[in-house]
PDB file of C-alpha atoms and ligand atoms in Angstrom:
ATOM      1  CA  MET A   5      10.243  61.915 -84.337  1.00 80.00           C
ATOM      2  CA  SER A   6       9.972  59.751 -81.277  1.00 92.00           C
ATOM      3  CA  ASP A   7      10.882  61.297 -77.904  1.00 95.00           C
ATOM      4  CA  GLY A   8      11.406  57.908 -76.278  1.00 94.00           C
ATOM      5  CA  SER A   9      13.617  56.441 -78.999  1.00 97.00           C
ATOM      6  CA  ARG A  10      17.342  55.945 -78.484  1.00 98.00           C
ATOM      7  CA  LEU A  11      18.082  55.790 -82.209  1.00 98.00           C
ATOM      8  CA  ILE A  12      19.675  58.585 -84.220  1.00 98.00           C
ATOM      9  CA  LEU A  13      19.610  58.058 -87.985  1.00 98.00           C
ATOM     10  CA  ALA A  14      22.827  59.026 -89.813  1.00 98.00           C
ATOM     11  CA  LEU A  15      21.457  60.300 -93.126  1.00 98.00           C
ATOM     12  CA  ASP A  16      24.605  59.965 -95.210  1.00 98.00           C
ATOM     13  CA  LEU A  17      22.812  59.446 -98.517  1.00 97.00           C
ATOM     14  CA  VAL A  18      23.827  61.529-101.523  1.00 96.00           C
ATOM     15  CA  ASP A  19      20.592  60.965-103.442  1.00 97.00           C
ATOM     16  CA  VAL A  20      18.642  63.884-102.010  1.00 97.00           C
ATOM     17  CA  GLY A  21      15.173  62.644-102.964  1.00 97.00           C
ATOM     18  CA  ARG A  22      15.807  59.239-101.426  1.00 97.00           C
ATOM     19  CA  ALA A  23      17.324  60.867 -98.341  1.00 97.00           C
ATOM     20  CA  LEU A  24      14.267  63.030 -97.772  1.00 98.00           C
ATOM     21  CA  ARG A  25      11.852  60.132 -98.239  1.00 98.00           C
ATOM     22  CA  MET A  26      13.893  58.007 -95.853  1.00 98.00           C
ATOM     23  CA  ALA A  27      14.058  60.795 -93.285  1.00 98.00           C
ATOM     24  CA  GLN A  28      10.269  61.088 -93.386  1.00 98.00           C
ATOM     25  CA  ASP A  29       9.656  57.329 -93.235  1.00 98.00           C
ATOM     26  CA  ILE A  30      12.094  56.707 -90.372  1.00 98.00           C
ATOM     27  CA  SER A  31      11.510  59.823 -88.271  1.00 98.00           C
ATOM     28  CA  PRO A  32       8.583  58.243 -86.306  1.00 97.00           C
ATOM     29  CA  HIS A  33      11.043  55.554 -85.115  1.00 97.00           C
ATOM     30  CA  CYS A  34      14.066  57.671 -84.184  1.00 98.00           C
ATOM     31  CA  PHE A  35      14.929  60.397 -81.712  1.00 98.00           C
ATOM     32  CA  ALA A  36      16.792  62.569 -84.219  1.00 98.00           C
ATOM     33  CA  ILE A  37      18.295  62.626 -87.691  1.00 98.00           C
ATOM     34  CA  LYS A  38      21.989  63.435 -88.073  1.00 98.00           C
ATOM     35  CA  VAL A  39      23.063  65.258 -91.235  1.00 98.00           C
ATOM     36  CA  ASN A  40      26.711  65.346 -92.228  1.00 98.00           C
ATOM     37  CA  TRP A  41      28.722  66.947 -95.057  1.00 98.00           C
ATOM     38  CA  PRO A  42      27.716  64.417 -97.764  1.00 97.00           C
ATOM     39  CA  ILE A  43      23.996  65.279 -97.687  1.00 98.00           C
ATOM     40  CA  ILE A  44      24.587  68.975 -96.905  1.00 98.00           C
ATOM     41  CA  LEU A  45      26.935  69.337 -99.889  1.00 98.00           C
ATOM     42  CA  HIS A  46      24.496  67.564-102.209  1.00 97.00           C
ATOM     43  CA  ALA A  47      21.260  69.133-100.993  1.00 98.00           C
ATOM     44  CA  GLY A  48      22.481  72.475 -99.683  1.00 98.00           C
ATOM     45  CA  PRO A  49      22.159  73.801 -96.128  1.00 98.00           C
ATOM     46  CA  GLN A  50      18.372  74.208 -96.531  1.00 98.00           C
ATOM     47  CA  ILE A  51      18.117  70.455 -95.977  1.00 98.00           C
ATOM     48  CA  ILE A  52      18.598  71.261 -92.275  1.00 98.00           C
ATOM     49  CA  ARG A  53      15.492  73.472 -92.298  1.00 98.00           C
ATOM     50  CA  GLU A  54      13.511  70.989 -94.370  1.00 98.00           C
ATOM     51  CA  ILE A  55      14.128  68.009 -92.062  1.00 98.00           C
ATOM     52  CA  SER A  56      13.706  70.199 -88.961  1.00 98.00           C
ATOM     53  CA  ARG A  57      10.023  70.586 -89.921  1.00 98.00           C
ATOM     54  CA  PHE A  58       9.360  66.988 -88.863  1.00 98.00           C
ATOM     55  CA  SER A  59      12.389  65.840 -86.822  1.00 98.00           C
ATOM     56  CA  ARG A  60      15.134  66.977 -84.510  1.00 98.00           C
ATOM     57  CA  VAL A  61      18.212  67.554 -86.670  1.00 98.00           C
ATOM     58  CA  ILE A  62      21.753  67.123 -85.390  1.00 98.00           C
ATOM     59  CA  CYS A  63      24.133  68.978 -87.656  1.00 98.00           C
ATOM     60  CA  ASP A  64      27.361  67.010 -87.772  1.00 98.00           C
ATOM     61  CA  LEU A  65      29.914  69.459 -89.144  1.00 98.00           C
ATOM     62  CA  LYS A  66      32.590  68.289 -86.664  1.00 98.00           C
ATOM     63  CA  LEU A  67      33.629  71.896 -86.220  1.00 98.00           C
ATOM     64  CA  ALA A  68      37.346  72.333 -85.561  1.00 98.00           C
ATOM     65  CA  ASP A  69      38.285  75.935 -86.150  1.00 98.00           C
ATOM     66  CA  ILE A  70      39.226  79.109 -84.316  1.00 98.00           C
ATOM     67  CA  PRO A  71      36.508  80.582 -82.080  1.00 98.00           C
ATOM     68  CA  ASN A  72      35.386  83.282 -84.521  1.00 98.00           C
ATOM     69  CA  THR A  73      34.958  80.913 -87.462  1.00 98.00           C
ATOM     70  CA  ASN A  74      33.188  78.331 -85.283  1.00 98.00           C
ATOM     71  CA  ARG A  75      30.829  81.072 -84.087  1.00 98.00           C
ATOM     72  CA  LEU A  76      29.958  82.229 -87.609  1.00 98.00           C
ATOM     73  CA  ILE A  77      29.138  78.673 -88.688  1.00 98.00           C
ATOM     74  CA  VAL A  78      27.073  77.856 -85.603  1.00 98.00           C
ATOM     75  CA  GLU A  79      25.009  81.042 -85.904  1.00 98.00           C
ATOM     76  CA  ARG A  80      23.962  79.929 -89.399  1.00 98.00           C
ATOM     77  CA  VAL A  81      23.208  76.359 -88.280  1.00 98.00           C
ATOM     78  CA  ARG A  82      21.003  77.823 -85.547  1.00 98.00           C
ATOM     79  CA  GLU A  83      19.109  80.029 -88.028  1.00 98.00           C
ATOM     80  CA  LEU A  84      18.427  76.920 -90.098  1.00 98.00           C
ATOM     81  CA  GLY A  85      16.606  75.331 -87.157  1.00 98.00           C
ATOM     82  CA  ALA A  86      18.910  72.487 -86.091  1.00 98.00           C
ATOM     83  CA  TRP A  87      18.288  70.920 -82.688  1.00 98.00           C
ATOM     84  CA  GLY A  88      21.938  70.032 -82.131  1.00 98.00           C
ATOM     85  CA  VAL A  89      25.414  70.566 -83.488  1.00 99.00           C
ATOM     86  CA  ILE A  90      28.632  68.552 -83.283  1.00 99.00           C
ATOM     87  CA  ALA A  91      32.112  69.998 -82.764  1.00 99.00           C
ATOM     88  CA  HIS A  92      35.588  68.640 -82.128  1.00 98.00           C
ATOM     89  CA  SER A  93      37.098  69.244 -78.699  1.00 98.00           C
ATOM     90  CA  PHE A  94      40.780  68.830 -79.600  1.00 98.00           C
ATOM     91  CA  VAL A  95      40.915  72.414 -80.851  1.00 98.00           C
ATOM     92  CA  GLY A  96      40.590  73.598 -77.252  1.00 98.00           C
ATOM     93  CA  GLN A  97      38.298  75.189 -74.742  1.00 98.00           C
ATOM     94  CA  ASP A  98      38.006  78.611 -76.398  1.00 98.00           C
ATOM     95  CA  SER A  99      36.929  77.199 -79.769  1.00 98.00           C
ATOM     96  CA  LEU A 100      34.426  74.895 -78.132  1.00 98.00           C
ATOM     97  CA  ARG A 101      33.091  77.615 -75.852  1.00 98.00           C
ATOM     98  CA  ALA A 102      32.465  79.770 -78.934  1.00 98.00           C
ATOM     99  CA  VAL A 103      30.287  76.952 -80.261  1.00 98.00           C
ATOM    100  CA  VAL A 104      28.385  76.661 -76.973  1.00 98.00           C
ATOM    101  CA  GLU A 105      27.809  80.422 -76.754  1.00 98.00           C
ATOM    102  CA  ALA A 106      26.630  80.753 -80.353  1.00 98.00           C
ATOM    103  CA  ALA A 107      24.427  77.652 -80.056  1.00 98.00           C
ATOM    104  CA  GLY A 108      21.819  79.241 -77.775  1.00 98.00           C
ATOM    105  CA  ASP A 109      19.149  76.576 -77.220  1.00 97.00           C
ATOM    106  CA  MET A 110      20.867  74.118 -79.568  1.00 98.00           C
ATOM    107  CA  LYS A 111      22.539  71.132 -77.924  1.00 98.00           C
ATOM    108  CA  VAL A 112      26.293  70.917 -78.451  1.00 99.00           C
ATOM    109  CA  PHE A 113      27.940  67.494 -78.597  1.00 99.00           C
ATOM    110  CA  SER A 114      31.737  67.303 -78.652  1.00 98.00           C
ATOM    111  CA  VAL A 115      33.752  64.465 -80.144  1.00 98.00           C
ATOM    112  CA  VAL A 116      35.946  62.922 -77.427  1.00 98.00           C
ATOM    113  CA  ALA A 117      36.822  59.629 -79.168  1.00 98.00           C
ATOM    114  CA  MET A 118      36.079  58.104 -82.560  1.00 98.00           C
ATOM    115  CA  SER A 119      35.042  54.754 -84.014  1.00 98.00           C
ATOM    116  CA  HIS A 120      37.455  54.152 -86.922  1.00 98.00           C
ATOM    117  CA  PRO A 121      40.704  52.140 -86.444  1.00 98.00           C
ATOM    118  CA  GLY A 122      42.903  55.219 -87.012  1.00 98.00           C
ATOM    119  CA  ALA A 123      41.352  56.894 -83.966  1.00 98.00           C
ATOM    120  CA  SER A 124      43.743  54.856 -81.816  1.00 97.00           C
ATOM    121  CA  ASP A 125      46.744  56.552 -83.515  1.00 98.00           C
ATOM    122  CA  LEU A 126      46.123  59.733 -81.516  1.00 98.00           C
ATOM    123  CA  LEU A 127      42.610  60.897 -80.605  1.00 98.00           C
ATOM    124  CA  ASN A 128      41.419  57.966 -78.486  1.00 98.00           C
ATOM    125  CA  ARG A 129      44.471  58.198 -76.216  1.00 98.00           C
ATOM    126  CA  PHE A 130      43.274  61.569 -74.959  1.00 98.00           C
ATOM    127  CA  HIS A 131      39.585  61.139 -74.193  1.00 98.00           C
ATOM    128  CA  ASP A 132      39.957  62.071 -70.517  1.00 98.00           C
ATOM    129  CA  MET A 133      41.554  65.407 -71.409  1.00 98.00           C
ATOM    130  CA  LEU A 134      39.000  65.981 -74.169  1.00 98.00           C
ATOM    131  CA  ILE A 135      36.133  65.353 -71.735  1.00 98.00           C
ATOM    132  CA  ASP A 136      37.632  67.845 -69.276  1.00 98.00           C
ATOM    133  CA  ILE A 137      38.042  70.485 -72.027  1.00 98.00           C
ATOM    134  CA  SER A 138      34.458  69.826 -73.162  1.00 98.00           C
ATOM    135  CA  MET A 139      32.989  70.073 -69.669  1.00 98.00           C
ATOM    136  CA  LYS A 140      34.788  73.355 -69.011  1.00 98.00           C
ATOM    137  CA  ALA A 141      33.424  74.686 -72.315  1.00 98.00           C
ATOM    138  CA  GLY A 142      29.885  73.746 -71.230  1.00 98.00           C
ATOM    139  CA  VAL A 143      28.826  71.179 -73.824  1.00 98.00           C
ATOM    140  CA  TYR A 144      25.581  69.188 -73.501  1.00 98.00           C
ATOM    141  CA  GLY A 145      27.022  65.798 -74.396  1.00 98.00           C
ATOM    142  CA  PHE A 146      29.684  63.707 -76.065  1.00 98.00           C
ATOM    143  CA  VAL A 147      30.241  61.636 -79.185  1.00 98.00           C
ATOM    144  CA  ALA A 148      31.986  58.372 -78.255  1.00 98.00           C
ATOM    145  CA  PRO A 149      32.489  55.104 -80.166  1.00 98.00           C
ATOM    146  CA  GLY A 150      29.739  52.508 -79.885  1.00 98.00           C
ATOM    147  CA  ASN A 151      32.020  49.829 -81.329  1.00 98.00           C
ATOM    148  CA  ASN A 152      34.727  50.229 -78.685  1.00 98.00           C
ATOM    149  CA  GLU A 153      33.239  49.088 -75.404  1.00 97.00           C
ATOM    150  CA  ALA A 154      36.409  49.601 -73.348  1.00 97.00           C
ATOM    151  CA  VAL A 155      36.742  53.239 -74.411  1.00 98.00           C
ATOM    152  CA  LEU A 156      32.996  53.865 -74.163  1.00 98.00           C
ATOM    153  CA  ARG A 157      32.876  52.525 -70.577  1.00 98.00           C
ATOM    154  CA  GLN A 158      35.786  54.766 -69.561  1.00 98.00           C
ATOM    155  CA  ILE A 159      34.085  57.786 -71.133  1.00 98.00           C
ATOM    156  CA  ARG A 160      30.789  56.960 -69.409  1.00 98.00           C
ATOM    157  CA  ALA A 161      32.576  56.712 -66.048  1.00 98.00           C
ATOM    158  CA  ARG A 162      34.113  60.159 -66.470  1.00 97.00           C
ATOM    159  CA  ALA A 163      31.085  61.780 -68.130  1.00 96.00           C
ATOM    160  CA  GLY A 164      28.769  61.209 -65.174  1.00 94.00           C
ATOM    161  CA  GLY A 165      25.179  61.832 -66.197  1.00 94.00           C
ATOM    162  CA  MET A 166      25.969  63.739 -69.380  1.00 98.00           C
ATOM    163  CA  LYS A 167      24.529  62.489 -72.662  1.00 98.00           C
ATOM    164  CA  ILE A 168      26.582  60.219 -74.898  1.00 98.00           C
ATOM    165  CA  ILE A 169      25.712  59.561 -78.549  1.00 98.00           C
ATOM    166  CA  SER A 170      27.547  56.653 -80.169  1.00 98.00           C
ATOM    167  CA  PRO A 171      28.242  55.716 -83.791  1.00 98.00           C
ATOM    168  CA  GLY A 172      30.058  52.619 -85.016  1.00 98.00           C
ATOM    169  CA  ILE A 173      27.003  50.339 -85.010  1.00 98.00           C
ATOM    170  CA  GLY A 174      26.444  47.773 -87.777  1.00 98.00           C
ATOM    171  CA  ALA A 175      28.791  48.618 -90.666  1.00 98.00           C
ATOM    172  CA  GLN A 176      31.627  49.444 -88.237  1.00 98.00           C
ATOM    173  CA  GLY A 177      31.114  46.298 -86.177  1.00 98.00           C
ATOM    174  CA  GLY A 178      29.273  47.582 -83.107  1.00 98.00           C
ATOM    175  CA  ASP A 179      25.959  46.358 -81.719  1.00 98.00           C
ATOM    176  CA  GLU A 180      23.284  48.775 -80.529  1.00 98.00           C
ATOM    177  CA  VAL A 181      22.379  46.865 -77.361  1.00 98.00           C
ATOM    178  CA  SER A 182      26.034  46.413 -76.335  1.00 98.00           C
ATOM    179  CA  ALA A 183      26.698  50.112 -76.939  1.00 98.00           C
ATOM    180  CA  VAL A 184      23.811  51.195 -74.715  1.00 98.00           C
ATOM    181  CA  ALA A 185      24.859  48.632 -72.081  1.00 97.00           C
ATOM    182  CA  ALA A 186      28.369  50.163 -72.154  1.00 98.00           C
ATOM    183  CA  GLY A 187      27.055  53.681 -71.574  1.00 98.00           C
ATOM    184  CA  ALA A 188      25.566  55.215 -74.729  1.00 98.00           C
ATOM    185  CA  ASP A 189      22.290  57.119 -74.321  1.00 98.00           C
ATOM    186  CA  TYR A 190      21.651  57.086 -78.074  1.00 98.00           C
ATOM    187  CA  VAL A 191      23.156  55.119 -80.945  1.00 98.00           C
ATOM    188  CA  ILE A 192      23.915  56.701 -84.322  1.00 98.00           C
ATOM    189  CA  VAL A 193      23.197  54.289 -87.180  1.00 98.00           C
ATOM    190  CA  GLY A 194      23.660  54.880 -90.900  1.00 98.00           C
ATOM    191  CA  ARG A 195      24.472  52.127 -93.398  1.00 98.00           C
ATOM    192  CA  LYS A 196      22.889  49.319 -91.379  1.00 98.00           C
ATOM    193  CA  ILE A 197      19.602  51.133 -91.948  1.00 98.00           C
ATOM    194  CA  TYR A 198      19.848  52.963 -95.264  1.00 98.00           C
ATOM    195  CA  GLN A 199      21.589  50.130 -97.125  1.00 98.00           C
ATOM    196  CA  ALA A 200      19.049  47.533 -95.934  1.00 98.00           C
ATOM    197  CA  SER A 201      16.429  46.220 -98.332  1.00 98.00           C
ATOM    198  CA  ASP A 202      13.770  47.448 -95.875  1.00 98.00           C
ATOM    199  CA  PRO A 203      15.264  50.437 -93.998  1.00 98.00           C
ATOM    200  CA  VAL A 204      12.097  51.219 -92.022  1.00 98.00           C
ATOM    201  CA  LYS A 205      11.889  47.635 -90.735  1.00 98.00           C
ATOM    202  CA  VAL A 206      15.550  47.680 -89.605  1.00 98.00           C
ATOM    203  CA  ALA A 207      15.087  51.053 -87.899  1.00 98.00           C
ATOM    204  CA  MET A 208      11.983  49.761 -86.102  1.00 98.00           C
ATOM    205  CA  GLU A 209      13.840  46.627 -84.980  1.00 98.00           C
ATOM    206  CA  ILE A 210      16.725  48.672 -83.542  1.00 98.00           C
ATOM    207  CA  ASP A 211      14.275  51.022 -81.836  1.00 97.00           C
ATOM    208  CA  GLN A 212      12.374  48.087 -80.321  1.00 97.00           C
ATOM    209  CA  ARG A 213      15.523  46.273 -79.136  1.00 97.00           C
ATOM    210  CA  LEU A 214      16.654  49.430 -77.356  1.00 97.00           C
ATOM    211  CA  SER A 215      13.249  50.210 -75.857  1.00 94.00           C
ATOM    212  CA  MET A 216      13.235  46.744 -74.262  1.00 91.00           C
ATOM    213  CA  MET A 217      16.349  47.781 -72.299  1.00 89.00           C
ATOM    214  CA  LEU A 218      14.572  50.668 -70.540  1.00 70.00           C
TER     215      LEU A 218
HETATM  216  O1  LIG B 315      26.526  53.701 -89.350  1.00 75.96           O
HETATM  217  P1  LIG B 315      27.559  54.216 -90.350  1.00 75.96           P
HETATM  218  O2  LIG B 315      28.909  53.635 -90.115  1.00 75.96           O
HETATM  219  O3  LIG B 315      27.100  54.111 -91.762  1.00 75.96           O
HETATM  220  O4  LIG B 315      27.660  55.795 -90.122  1.00 75.96           O
HETATM  221  C1  LIG B 315      28.150  56.343 -88.931  1.00 75.96           C
HETATM  222  C2  LIG B 315      27.937  57.821 -88.884  1.00 75.96           C
HETATM  223  O5  LIG B 315      28.502  58.315 -87.673  1.00 75.96           O
HETATM  224  C3  LIG B 315      28.589  58.617 -90.009  1.00 75.96           C
HETATM  225  O6  LIG B 315      27.787  59.756 -90.263  1.00 75.96           O
HETATM  226  C4  LIG B 315      29.914  59.048 -89.426  1.00 75.96           C
HETATM  227  O7  LIG B 315      30.385  60.251 -89.991  1.00 75.96           O
HETATM  228  C5  LIG B 315      29.550  59.239 -87.951  1.00 75.96           C
HETATM  229  N1  LIG B 315      30.638  58.999 -86.983  1.00 75.96           N
HETATM  230  C6  LIG B 315      31.350  57.835 -86.991  1.00 75.96           C
HETATM  231  O8  LIG B 315      31.070  56.898 -87.756  1.00 75.96           O
HETATM  232  N2  LIG B 315      32.392  57.678 -86.114  1.00 75.96           N
HETATM  233  C7  LIG B 315      32.753  58.605 -85.203  1.00 75.96           C
HETATM  234  O9  LIG B 315      33.672  58.386 -84.437  1.00 75.96           O
HETATM  235  C8  LIG B 315      32.000  59.786 -85.149  1.00 75.96           C
HETATM  236  C9  LIG B 315      30.916  59.947 -85.995  1.00 75.96           C
HETATM  237  C10 LIG B 315      30.050  61.050 -85.732  1.00 75.96           C
HETATM  238  O10 LIG B 315      28.873  61.055 -85.890  1.00 75.96           O
HETATM  239  O11 LIG B 315      30.630  62.092 -85.151  1.00 75.96           O
HETATM  240  C11 LIG B 315      29.818  63.125 -84.755  1.00 75.96           C
END
């Protein structure tokens, strides 16, 4: 794991052996590794503990439940050693606050806008309200689209100095340098890295491009 890196690897592989090897090979070049349902369902929740031995792990469950259920899930994620956890904010302040309270030292990132085209149907029209709900709940940072500069800039303006992590790079059309220029602190990258013929090389290139912006 690299403290100075602005890259977060999205480890959405379903081949568990390959995922673990890739996590180990790329961890020196990224700030954190994000695990989502695909790898957790294939490998089991212990994958969080396993990767936490050598990297920060952000557990991307996109929690969106009532406060009690959110709390029960987050307590388990915390026991497994994750560094961060991701929750939806549209469910409201009480549900999100339950995540923050159960998280303890874990960082909580809330989703305030998304990167896929359908996000404009509903979610991305409400990012200001979702930021306000998230701030009142006490989150550490936000998830905002790295492939939608207009929305990302608006979110950065409202978010002040809070951390923003941004997916949508590569396979979803975004560019890592443009995303950071528009306000992302970290970019989340999956397929552009793990589908490359040389994933470590691509991860190093992204890391280097972003470090030149500092
Ligand atoms: O780089 P990709 O497109 O292969 O993968 C992007 C990752 O980011 C993948 O794990 C998605 O689930 C996640 N993601 C989005 O692509 N868009 C969003 O709006 C939000 C997320 C995300 O990480 O939310 C926490």
